[in-house]
């Protein structure tokens, strides 16, 4: 795998785990913040500066392998659908993706309790992320409404279809939120395989470890026109997304194992 994290500039906008969060701000406020972050010169400059700092430090400390960035469309609405192994996944994806990816992030990531939190919170704010808290299914639906608005504005929305972080590295069943958003908005889905981020930032670790990781952007999956009934279509598309993610992860893990031999 090659280090092909090019600096394309079609930046866009926010998400974290799909069905486990509730927004602190209303969708309309979140949308205004996201769109302002994409269009306002000051916010754009802040984003570029913060991403440059994070990208440089991540490359220096971890030498990540990033492939498939050309699979991400340069314009138009895109859903980045990834497996989820570490709380830092959203940071790494935001820093190393070829476009500006918007993630919802847990509220504690924005708490300025120490220098690391200040840096992380500043970066998440700069990329258009906004704090959320774990909540009910109804609140999660509202959070996905924010995603829909971002996509309709032509942005990039990052989502973890499993709905939560994997504790054992295995990829669980996908929830249908990403598929529904794609069908509803016509957004292109780009599956992503993350491998090794759980070693870089293990559960309960206070600081990143000097380990490497890989991000693989898979081939884009076009959104199908809505079928009637939509339920089977959502499930079929969800299975297609999860199958693609599993294949990307399996390939990356095999390559890591081969390099260690």
Short mmCIF file of N, CA and C in Angstrom, two decimals, residues 77-241:
data_model
loop_
_atom_site.label_atom_id
_atom_site.label_comp_id
_atom_site.label_asym_id
_atom_site.label_seq_id
_atom_site.Cartn_x
_atom_site.Cartn_y
_atom_site.Cartn_z
N UNK A 77 -22.47 15.17 -2.69
CA UNK A 77 -22.67 14.54 -1.39
C UNK A 77 -22.06 13.15 -1.31
N UNK A 78 -21.36 12.89 -0.22
CA UNK A 78 -20.68 11.60 -0.01
C UNK A 78 -20.88 11.15 1.43
N UNK A 79 -21.16 9.88 1.60
CA UNK A 79 -21.21 9.27 2.92
C UNK A 79 -19.97 8.42 3.10
N UNK A 80 -19.15 8.74 4.08
CA UNK A 80 -18.00 7.92 4.45
C UNK A 80 -18.48 6.93 5.50
N UNK A 81 -18.53 5.65 5.12
CA UNK A 81 -19.05 4.59 6.02
C UNK A 81 -17.90 3.70 6.43
N UNK A 82 -17.52 3.75 7.70
CA UNK A 82 -16.32 3.06 8.17
C UNK A 82 -16.61 2.13 9.34
N UNK A 83 -15.75 1.13 9.50
CA UNK A 83 -15.74 0.39 10.76
C UNK A 83 -15.17 1.30 11.84
N UNK A 84 -15.30 0.88 13.10
CA UNK A 84 -15.00 1.80 14.21
C UNK A 84 -14.27 1.02 15.30
N UNK A 85 -12.97 1.37 15.51
CA UNK A 85 -12.14 0.63 16.47
C UNK A 85 -11.57 1.49 17.59
N UNK A 86 -11.57 2.80 17.42
CA UNK A 86 -10.95 3.68 18.40
C UNK A 86 -11.68 5.00 18.46
N UNK A 87 -11.65 5.64 19.63
CA UNK A 87 -12.29 6.94 19.75
C UNK A 87 -11.63 7.95 18.82
N UNK A 88 -10.37 7.68 18.42
CA UNK A 88 -9.63 8.61 17.57
C UNK A 88 -9.92 8.42 16.09
N UNK A 89 -10.76 7.46 15.73
CA UNK A 89 -11.03 7.20 14.31
C UNK A 89 -11.50 8.44 13.57
N UNK A 90 -12.41 9.20 14.18
CA UNK A 90 -12.94 10.39 13.52
C UNK A 90 -11.84 11.44 13.30
N UNK A 91 -10.90 11.52 14.22
CA UNK A 91 -9.79 12.45 14.07
C UNK A 91 -8.91 12.05 12.90
N UNK A 92 -8.56 10.76 12.84
CA UNK A 92 -7.68 10.29 11.77
C UNK A 92 -8.35 10.41 10.41
N UNK A 93 -9.63 10.08 10.34
CA UNK A 93 -10.34 10.19 9.07
C UNK A 93 -10.46 11.66 8.65
N UNK A 94 -10.76 12.53 9.59
CA UNK A 94 -10.89 13.94 9.26
C UNK A 94 -9.55 14.53 8.80
N UNK A 95 -8.47 14.09 9.41
CA UNK A 95 -7.15 14.63 9.08
C UNK A 95 -6.61 14.09 7.77
N UNK A 96 -6.93 12.84 7.43
CA UNK A 96 -6.28 12.19 6.31
C UNK A 96 -7.17 11.98 5.09
N UNK A 97 -8.45 12.26 5.20
CA UNK A 97 -9.35 12.12 4.05
C UNK A 97 -9.07 13.23 3.03
N UNK A 98 -9.36 13.00 1.76
CA UNK A 98 -9.10 14.02 0.74
C UNK A 98 -10.09 15.17 0.74
N UNK A 99 -11.23 14.99 1.42
CA UNK A 99 -12.21 16.08 1.55
C UNK A 99 -12.52 16.30 3.02
N UNK A 100 -13.15 17.42 3.28
CA UNK A 100 -13.54 17.74 4.65
C UNK A 100 -14.72 16.85 5.05
N UNK A 101 -14.50 16.00 6.05
CA UNK A 101 -15.52 15.05 6.51
C UNK A 101 -16.10 15.54 7.83
N UNK A 102 -17.42 15.59 7.91
CA UNK A 102 -18.07 16.04 9.14
C UNK A 102 -18.48 14.85 9.99
N UNK A 103 -18.16 14.89 11.24
CA UNK A 103 -18.50 13.84 12.19
C UNK A 103 -19.23 14.43 13.38
N UNK A 104 -20.22 13.72 13.88
CA UNK A 104 -20.73 14.02 15.21
C UNK A 104 -19.75 13.38 16.18
N UNK A 105 -19.48 14.05 17.26
CA UNK A 105 -18.52 13.55 18.24
C UNK A 105 -19.09 13.66 19.64
N UNK A 106 -18.72 12.71 20.49
CA UNK A 106 -19.23 12.73 21.86
C UNK A 106 -18.81 14.02 22.57
N UNK A 107 -19.68 14.49 23.42
CA UNK A 107 -19.50 15.80 24.05
C UNK A 107 -18.18 15.89 24.82
N UNK A 108 -17.74 14.78 25.42
CA UNK A 108 -16.53 14.86 26.24
C UNK A 108 -15.28 15.17 25.41
N UNK A 109 -15.34 14.92 24.08
CA UNK A 109 -14.19 15.25 23.25
C UNK A 109 -13.96 16.75 23.18
N UNK A 110 -14.98 17.54 23.51
CA UNK A 110 -14.89 18.99 23.42
C UNK A 110 -14.59 19.64 24.78
N UNK A 111 -14.51 18.83 25.83
CA UNK A 111 -14.23 19.37 27.15
C UNK A 111 -12.76 19.76 27.25
N UNK A 112 -12.51 20.98 27.62
CA UNK A 112 -11.13 21.48 27.64
C UNK A 112 -10.48 21.18 29.00
N UNK A 113 -10.34 19.89 29.32
CA UNK A 113 -9.84 19.51 30.63
C UNK A 113 -8.33 19.51 30.70
N UNK A 114 -7.65 19.34 29.57
CA UNK A 114 -6.20 19.27 29.54
C UNK A 114 -5.73 19.67 28.14
N UNK A 115 -4.42 19.80 27.92
CA UNK A 115 -3.92 20.23 26.60
C UNK A 115 -4.35 19.32 25.46
N UNK A 116 -4.40 17.99 25.69
CA UNK A 116 -4.81 17.07 24.63
C UNK A 116 -6.26 17.31 24.26
N UNK A 117 -7.11 17.45 25.27
CA UNK A 117 -8.52 17.73 25.01
C UNK A 117 -8.70 19.05 24.27
N UNK A 118 -7.88 20.03 24.63
CA UNK A 118 -7.98 21.32 23.97
C UNK A 118 -7.63 21.21 22.49
N UNK A 119 -6.59 20.43 22.19
CA UNK A 119 -6.20 20.24 20.80
C UNK A 119 -7.27 19.47 20.03
N UNK A 120 -7.75 18.36 20.63
CA UNK A 120 -8.76 17.54 19.96
C UNK A 120 -10.04 18.33 19.76
N UNK A 121 -10.48 19.03 20.82
CA UNK A 121 -11.70 19.81 20.73
C UNK A 121 -11.58 20.92 19.70
N UNK A 122 -10.42 21.55 19.65
CA UNK A 122 -10.21 22.60 18.66
C UNK A 122 -10.24 22.05 17.24
N UNK A 123 -9.65 20.88 17.06
CA UNK A 123 -9.65 20.28 15.72
C UNK A 123 -11.05 19.86 15.31
N UNK A 124 -11.78 19.20 16.22
CA UNK A 124 -13.13 18.75 15.89
C UNK A 124 -14.03 19.93 15.56
N UNK A 125 -13.86 21.03 16.29
CA UNK A 125 -14.64 22.23 15.99
C UNK A 125 -14.27 22.79 14.63
N UNK A 126 -12.98 22.78 14.32
CA UNK A 126 -12.51 23.34 13.05
C UNK A 126 -13.02 22.56 11.86
N UNK A 127 -13.18 21.24 12.00
CA UNK A 127 -13.64 20.44 10.85
C UNK A 127 -15.16 20.43 10.76
N UNK A 128 -15.83 21.14 11.65
CA UNK A 128 -17.28 21.25 11.56
C UNK A 128 -18.02 20.24 12.41
N UNK A 129 -17.30 19.51 13.25
CA UNK A 129 -17.97 18.57 14.15
C UNK A 129 -18.68 19.33 15.25
N UNK A 130 -19.66 18.67 15.86
CA UNK A 130 -20.36 19.32 16.97
C UNK A 130 -20.62 18.30 18.05
N UNK A 131 -20.66 18.74 19.33
CA UNK A 131 -20.78 17.81 20.45
C UNK A 131 -22.16 17.18 20.54
N UNK A 132 -22.18 15.91 20.88
CA UNK A 132 -23.43 15.19 21.07
C UNK A 132 -23.29 14.32 22.32
N UNK A 133 -24.41 13.91 22.84
CA UNK A 133 -24.43 13.02 24.00
C UNK A 133 -25.21 11.76 23.64
N UNK A 134 -24.85 10.67 24.30
CA UNK A 134 -25.59 9.44 24.09
C UNK A 134 -27.04 9.66 24.49
N UNK A 135 -27.97 9.10 23.71
CA UNK A 135 -29.36 9.35 24.02
C UNK A 135 -30.27 8.31 23.43
N UNK A 136 -31.51 8.66 23.27
CA UNK A 136 -32.55 7.76 22.82
C UNK A 136 -32.50 7.57 21.31
N UNK A 137 -33.26 6.59 20.84
CA UNK A 137 -33.36 6.35 19.39
C UNK A 137 -33.94 7.57 18.70
N UNK A 138 -34.90 8.24 19.34
CA UNK A 138 -35.51 9.43 18.75
C UNK A 138 -34.46 10.52 18.55
N UNK A 139 -33.57 10.67 19.53
CA UNK A 139 -32.52 11.68 19.41
C UNK A 139 -31.55 11.31 18.31
N UNK A 140 -31.27 10.01 18.14
CA UNK A 140 -30.38 9.57 17.07
C UNK A 140 -30.98 9.86 15.71
N UNK A 141 -32.29 9.71 15.60
CA UNK A 141 -32.97 10.05 14.34
C UNK A 141 -32.77 11.52 14.03
N UNK A 142 -32.88 12.38 15.04
CA UNK A 142 -32.66 13.81 14.83
C UNK A 142 -31.22 14.07 14.37
N UNK A 143 -30.28 13.30 14.93
CA UNK A 143 -28.89 13.46 14.53
C UNK A 143 -28.72 13.11 13.06
N UNK A 144 -29.41 12.06 12.60
CA UNK A 144 -29.33 11.70 11.20
C UNK A 144 -29.99 12.74 10.30
N UNK A 145 -30.94 13.47 10.86
CA UNK A 145 -31.54 14.56 10.09
C UNK A 145 -30.49 15.63 9.79
N UNK A 146 -29.58 15.85 10.75
CA UNK A 146 -28.48 16.78 10.50
C UNK A 146 -27.64 16.27 9.34
N UNK A 147 -27.38 14.95 9.35
CA UNK A 147 -26.61 14.35 8.26
C UNK A 147 -27.28 14.56 6.91
N UNK A 148 -28.59 14.42 6.89
CA UNK A 148 -29.32 14.62 5.64
C UNK A 148 -29.14 16.05 5.13
N UNK A 149 -29.22 17.02 6.04
CA UNK A 149 -29.06 18.41 5.63
C UNK A 149 -27.66 18.67 5.09
N UNK A 150 -26.67 18.07 5.72
CA UNK A 150 -25.29 18.23 5.27
C UNK A 150 -25.13 17.65 3.87
N UNK A 151 -25.68 16.47 3.65
CA UNK A 151 -25.57 15.83 2.34
C UNK A 151 -26.31 16.63 1.27
N UNK A 152 -27.48 17.14 1.60
CA UNK A 152 -28.23 17.93 0.63
C UNK A 152 -27.51 19.23 0.28
N UNK A 153 -26.63 19.67 1.17
CA UNK A 153 -25.82 20.86 0.90
C UNK A 153 -24.55 20.51 0.13
N UNK A 154 -24.38 19.21 -0.22
CA UNK A 154 -23.22 18.79 -0.99
C UNK A 154 -22.03 18.41 -0.16
N UNK A 155 -22.23 18.17 1.14
CA UNK A 155 -21.13 17.87 2.04
C UNK A 155 -20.79 16.39 2.14
N UNK A 156 -19.81 16.11 2.97
CA UNK A 156 -19.36 14.74 3.25
C UNK A 156 -19.69 14.42 4.69
N UNK A 157 -20.41 13.34 4.89
CA UNK A 157 -20.91 12.96 6.21
C UNK A 157 -20.30 11.62 6.59
N UNK A 158 -19.58 11.59 7.72
CA UNK A 158 -18.95 10.36 8.17
C UNK A 158 -19.83 9.62 9.15
N UNK A 159 -19.93 8.31 8.99
CA UNK A 159 -20.83 7.54 9.84
C UNK A 159 -20.25 6.14 10.09
N UNK A 160 -20.54 5.60 11.25
CA UNK A 160 -20.12 4.24 11.60
C UNK A 160 -21.37 3.36 11.60
N UNK A 161 -21.60 2.60 10.53
CA UNK A 161 -22.85 1.84 10.42
C UNK A 161 -23.09 0.84 11.55
N UNK A 162 -22.01 0.37 12.19
CA UNK A 162 -22.21 -0.56 13.32
C UNK A 162 -22.91 0.12 14.49
N UNK A 163 -22.79 1.43 14.57
CA UNK A 163 -23.47 2.17 15.61
C UNK A 163 -22.68 2.34 16.89
N UNK A 164 -21.54 1.66 17.01
CA UNK A 164 -20.72 1.79 18.21
C UNK A 164 -19.33 1.25 17.91
N UNK A 165 -18.40 1.54 18.79
CA UNK A 165 -17.03 1.08 18.61
C UNK A 165 -16.90 -0.40 18.95
N UNK A 166 -16.15 -1.12 18.10
CA UNK A 166 -15.90 -2.54 18.36
C UNK A 166 -14.84 -2.68 19.44
N UNK A 167 -15.12 -3.52 20.41
CA UNK A 167 -14.16 -3.74 21.50
C UNK A 167 -13.19 -4.88 21.20
N UNK A 168 -13.55 -5.75 20.22
CA UNK A 168 -12.69 -6.90 19.92
C UNK A 168 -12.17 -6.90 18.48
N UNK A 169 -12.42 -5.83 17.75
CA UNK A 169 -11.95 -5.74 16.38
C UNK A 169 -12.86 -6.36 15.35
N UNK A 170 -13.82 -7.15 15.81
CA UNK A 170 -14.75 -7.79 14.88
C UNK A 170 -15.77 -6.76 14.39
N UNK A 171 -16.21 -6.94 13.16
CA UNK A 171 -17.18 -6.03 12.58
C UNK A 171 -18.58 -6.60 12.78
N UNK A 172 -19.41 -5.83 13.45
CA UNK A 172 -20.76 -6.29 13.74
C UNK A 172 -21.73 -6.02 12.61
N UNK A 173 -22.98 -6.27 12.87
CA UNK A 173 -24.03 -6.00 11.88
C UNK A 173 -24.21 -4.50 11.71
N UNK A 174 -24.54 -4.09 10.51
CA UNK A 174 -24.74 -2.68 10.26
C UNK A 174 -26.17 -2.25 10.48
N UNK A 175 -26.34 -1.05 11.00
CA UNK A 175 -27.66 -0.44 11.08
C UNK A 175 -27.95 0.23 9.74
N UNK A 176 -29.21 0.54 9.48
CA UNK A 176 -29.61 0.96 8.14
C UNK A 176 -29.59 2.47 7.92
N UNK A 177 -29.10 3.25 8.89
CA UNK A 177 -29.11 4.70 8.76
C UNK A 177 -28.33 5.21 7.56
N UNK A 178 -27.14 4.67 7.31
CA UNK A 178 -26.33 5.12 6.18
C UNK A 178 -27.04 4.84 4.87
N UNK A 179 -27.63 3.65 4.76
CA UNK A 179 -28.35 3.29 3.54
C UNK A 179 -29.54 4.22 3.32
N UNK A 180 -30.29 4.49 4.38
CA UNK A 180 -31.45 5.36 4.26
C UNK A 180 -31.03 6.77 3.82
N UNK A 181 -29.95 7.29 4.39
CA UNK A 181 -29.48 8.61 4.00
C UNK A 181 -29.08 8.64 2.54
N UNK A 182 -28.40 7.58 2.09
CA UNK A 182 -27.98 7.53 0.69
C UNK A 182 -29.17 7.49 -0.25
N UNK A 183 -30.14 6.65 0.08
CA UNK A 183 -31.33 6.52 -0.77
C UNK A 183 -32.12 7.83 -0.78
N UNK A 184 -32.18 8.47 0.39
CA UNK A 184 -32.98 9.69 0.52
C UNK A 184 -32.35 10.88 -0.20
N UNK A 185 -31.01 10.95 -0.20
CA UNK A 185 -30.32 12.13 -0.72
C UNK A 185 -29.60 11.89 -2.04
N UNK A 186 -29.42 10.63 -2.43
CA UNK A 186 -28.65 10.33 -3.63
C UNK A 186 -27.15 10.40 -3.41
N UNK A 187 -26.72 10.43 -2.15
CA UNK A 187 -25.29 10.54 -1.84
C UNK A 187 -24.55 9.26 -2.21
N UNK A 188 -23.35 9.42 -2.70
CA UNK A 188 -22.47 8.29 -2.97
C UNK A 188 -21.90 7.78 -1.65
N UNK A 189 -21.83 6.46 -1.51
CA UNK A 189 -21.27 5.85 -0.30
C UNK A 189 -19.85 5.37 -0.60
N UNK A 190 -18.92 5.74 0.24
CA UNK A 190 -17.54 5.25 0.14
C UNK A 190 -17.25 4.42 1.38
N UNK A 191 -17.15 3.09 1.23
CA UNK A 191 -16.81 2.24 2.38
C UNK A 191 -15.34 2.45 2.77
N UNK A 192 -15.07 2.36 4.06
CA UNK A 192 -13.71 2.58 4.55
C UNK A 192 -13.34 1.47 5.53
N UNK A 193 -12.13 0.96 5.40
CA UNK A 193 -11.62 -0.03 6.34
C UNK A 193 -10.50 0.56 7.19
N UNK A 194 -10.70 0.60 8.50
CA UNK A 194 -9.69 1.06 9.44
C UNK A 194 -9.05 -0.15 10.13
N UNK A 195 -7.74 -0.20 10.16
CA UNK A 195 -7.03 -1.29 10.83
C UNK A 195 -5.88 -0.70 11.65
N UNK A 196 -5.79 -1.07 12.90
CA UNK A 196 -4.67 -0.67 13.75
C UNK A 196 -4.93 0.53 14.62
N UNK A 197 -6.04 1.23 14.42
CA UNK A 197 -6.29 2.41 15.27
C UNK A 197 -6.54 2.01 16.72
N UNK A 198 -6.99 0.77 16.93
CA UNK A 198 -7.19 0.30 18.29
C UNK A 198 -5.87 0.12 19.03
N UNK A 199 -4.76 -0.06 18.28
CA UNK A 199 -3.43 -0.16 18.89
C UNK A 199 -2.86 1.22 19.16
N UNK A 200 -3.19 2.17 18.30
CA UNK A 200 -2.70 3.53 18.47
C UNK A 200 -3.35 4.18 19.69
N UNK A 201 -4.66 3.97 19.81
CA UNK A 201 -5.38 4.57 20.93
C UNK A 201 -6.25 3.51 21.57
N UNK A 202 -5.67 2.64 22.41
CA UNK A 202 -6.46 1.58 23.06
C UNK A 202 -7.51 2.16 23.99
N UNK A 203 -8.49 1.34 24.32
CA UNK A 203 -9.53 1.76 25.25
C UNK A 203 -8.87 2.16 26.58
N UNK A 204 -9.28 3.30 27.10
CA UNK A 204 -8.80 3.84 28.37
C UNK A 204 -7.37 4.37 28.33
N UNK A 205 -6.74 4.40 27.15
CA UNK A 205 -5.40 4.99 27.05
C UNK A 205 -5.50 6.50 27.20
N UNK A 206 -4.51 7.09 27.83
CA UNK A 206 -4.52 8.53 28.06
C UNK A 206 -3.83 9.31 26.94
N UNK A 207 -3.06 8.60 26.11
CA UNK A 207 -2.36 9.26 25.02
C UNK A 207 -2.12 8.25 23.90
N UNK A 208 -1.99 8.73 22.65
CA UNK A 208 -1.74 7.82 21.53
C UNK A 208 -0.42 7.07 21.69
N UNK A 209 -0.40 5.84 21.23
CA UNK A 209 0.79 5.01 21.27
C UNK A 209 1.51 5.11 19.91
N UNK A 210 2.84 4.94 19.89
CA UNK A 210 3.60 5.07 18.63
C UNK A 210 3.45 3.84 17.74
N UNK A 211 2.24 3.55 17.35
CA UNK A 211 1.95 2.40 16.48
C UNK A 211 1.43 2.92 15.14
N UNK A 212 1.47 2.07 14.13
CA UNK A 212 0.97 2.47 12.83
C UNK A 212 -0.46 1.96 12.62
N UNK A 213 -1.11 2.50 11.60
CA UNK A 213 -2.46 2.05 11.27
C UNK A 213 -2.69 2.28 9.78
N UNK A 214 -3.80 1.79 9.28
CA UNK A 214 -4.10 1.97 7.86
C UNK A 214 -5.55 2.41 7.67
N UNK A 215 -5.74 3.22 6.64
CA UNK A 215 -7.07 3.64 6.20
C UNK A 215 -7.19 3.29 4.72
N UNK A 216 -8.22 2.52 4.38
CA UNK A 216 -8.44 2.16 2.98
C UNK A 216 -9.81 2.65 2.55
N UNK A 217 -9.82 3.56 1.57
CA UNK A 217 -11.07 4.04 0.99
C UNK A 217 -11.43 3.11 -0.16
N UNK A 218 -12.58 2.45 -0.05
CA UNK A 218 -12.97 1.48 -1.06
C UNK A 218 -13.69 2.10 -2.24
N UNK A 219 -14.04 1.27 -3.19
CA UNK A 219 -14.75 1.74 -4.38
C UNK A 219 -16.12 2.28 -4.00
N UNK A 220 -16.47 3.38 -4.64
CA UNK A 220 -17.72 4.06 -4.33
C UNK A 220 -18.93 3.21 -4.69
N UNK A 221 -19.94 3.30 -3.86
CA UNK A 221 -21.21 2.60 -4.08
C UNK A 221 -22.26 3.66 -4.38
N UNK A 222 -22.81 3.66 -5.59
CA UNK A 222 -23.84 4.67 -5.91
C UNK A 222 -25.13 4.39 -5.17
N UNK A 223 -25.85 5.44 -4.85
CA UNK A 223 -27.14 5.28 -4.18
C UNK A 223 -28.19 4.84 -5.19
N UNK A 224 -28.96 3.81 -4.87
CA UNK A 224 -30.02 3.38 -5.80
C UNK A 224 -31.25 4.27 -5.65
N UNK A 225 -32.08 4.34 -6.69
CA UNK A 225 -33.35 5.05 -6.53
C UNK A 225 -34.22 4.29 -5.53
N UNK A 226 -35.05 5.03 -4.81
CA UNK A 226 -35.86 4.41 -3.76
C UNK A 226 -36.83 3.39 -4.34
N UNK A 227 -36.87 2.24 -3.69
CA UNK A 227 -37.81 1.19 -4.07
C UNK A 227 -39.02 1.24 -3.14
N UNK A 228 -40.05 0.56 -3.50
CA UNK A 228 -41.25 0.48 -2.68
C UNK A 228 -41.70 -0.98 -2.60
N UNK A 229 -41.63 -1.59 -1.40
CA UNK A 229 -41.26 -0.99 -0.10
C UNK A 229 -39.76 -0.76 0.03
N UNK A 230 -39.40 0.17 0.91
CA UNK A 230 -38.00 0.58 1.04
C UNK A 230 -37.22 -0.29 2.03
N UNK A 231 -37.93 -0.97 2.94
CA UNK A 231 -37.23 -1.75 3.97
C UNK A 231 -36.24 -2.76 3.43
N UNK A 232 -36.65 -3.66 2.54
CA UNK A 232 -35.70 -4.63 1.98
C UNK A 232 -34.54 -3.96 1.25
N UNK A 233 -34.82 -2.85 0.59
CA UNK A 233 -33.76 -2.15 -0.13
C UNK A 233 -32.73 -1.59 0.85
N UNK A 234 -33.19 -1.01 1.96
CA UNK A 234 -32.26 -0.49 2.97
C UNK A 234 -31.38 -1.59 3.50
N UNK A 235 -31.97 -2.73 3.80
CA UNK A 235 -31.19 -3.84 4.36
C UNK A 235 -30.20 -4.38 3.33
N UNK A 236 -30.63 -4.48 2.07
CA UNK A 236 -29.73 -4.99 1.03
C UNK A 236 -28.54 -4.05 0.84
N UNK A 237 -28.81 -2.74 0.81
CA UNK A 237 -27.72 -1.78 0.66
C UNK A 237 -26.82 -1.78 1.88
N UNK A 238 -27.39 -1.93 3.06
CA UNK A 238 -26.59 -2.01 4.27
C UNK A 238 -25.66 -3.21 4.23
N UNK A 239 -26.16 -4.34 3.78
CA UNK A 239 -25.31 -5.54 3.67
C UNK A 239 -24.21 -5.33 2.65
N UNK A 240 -24.51 -4.61 1.57
CA UNK A 240 -23.48 -4.31 0.57
C UNK A 240 -22.39 -3.44 1.18
N UNK A 241 -22.79 -2.45 1.95
CA UNK A 241 -21.82 -1.57 2.61
C UNK A 241 -20.94 -2.36 3.58
#
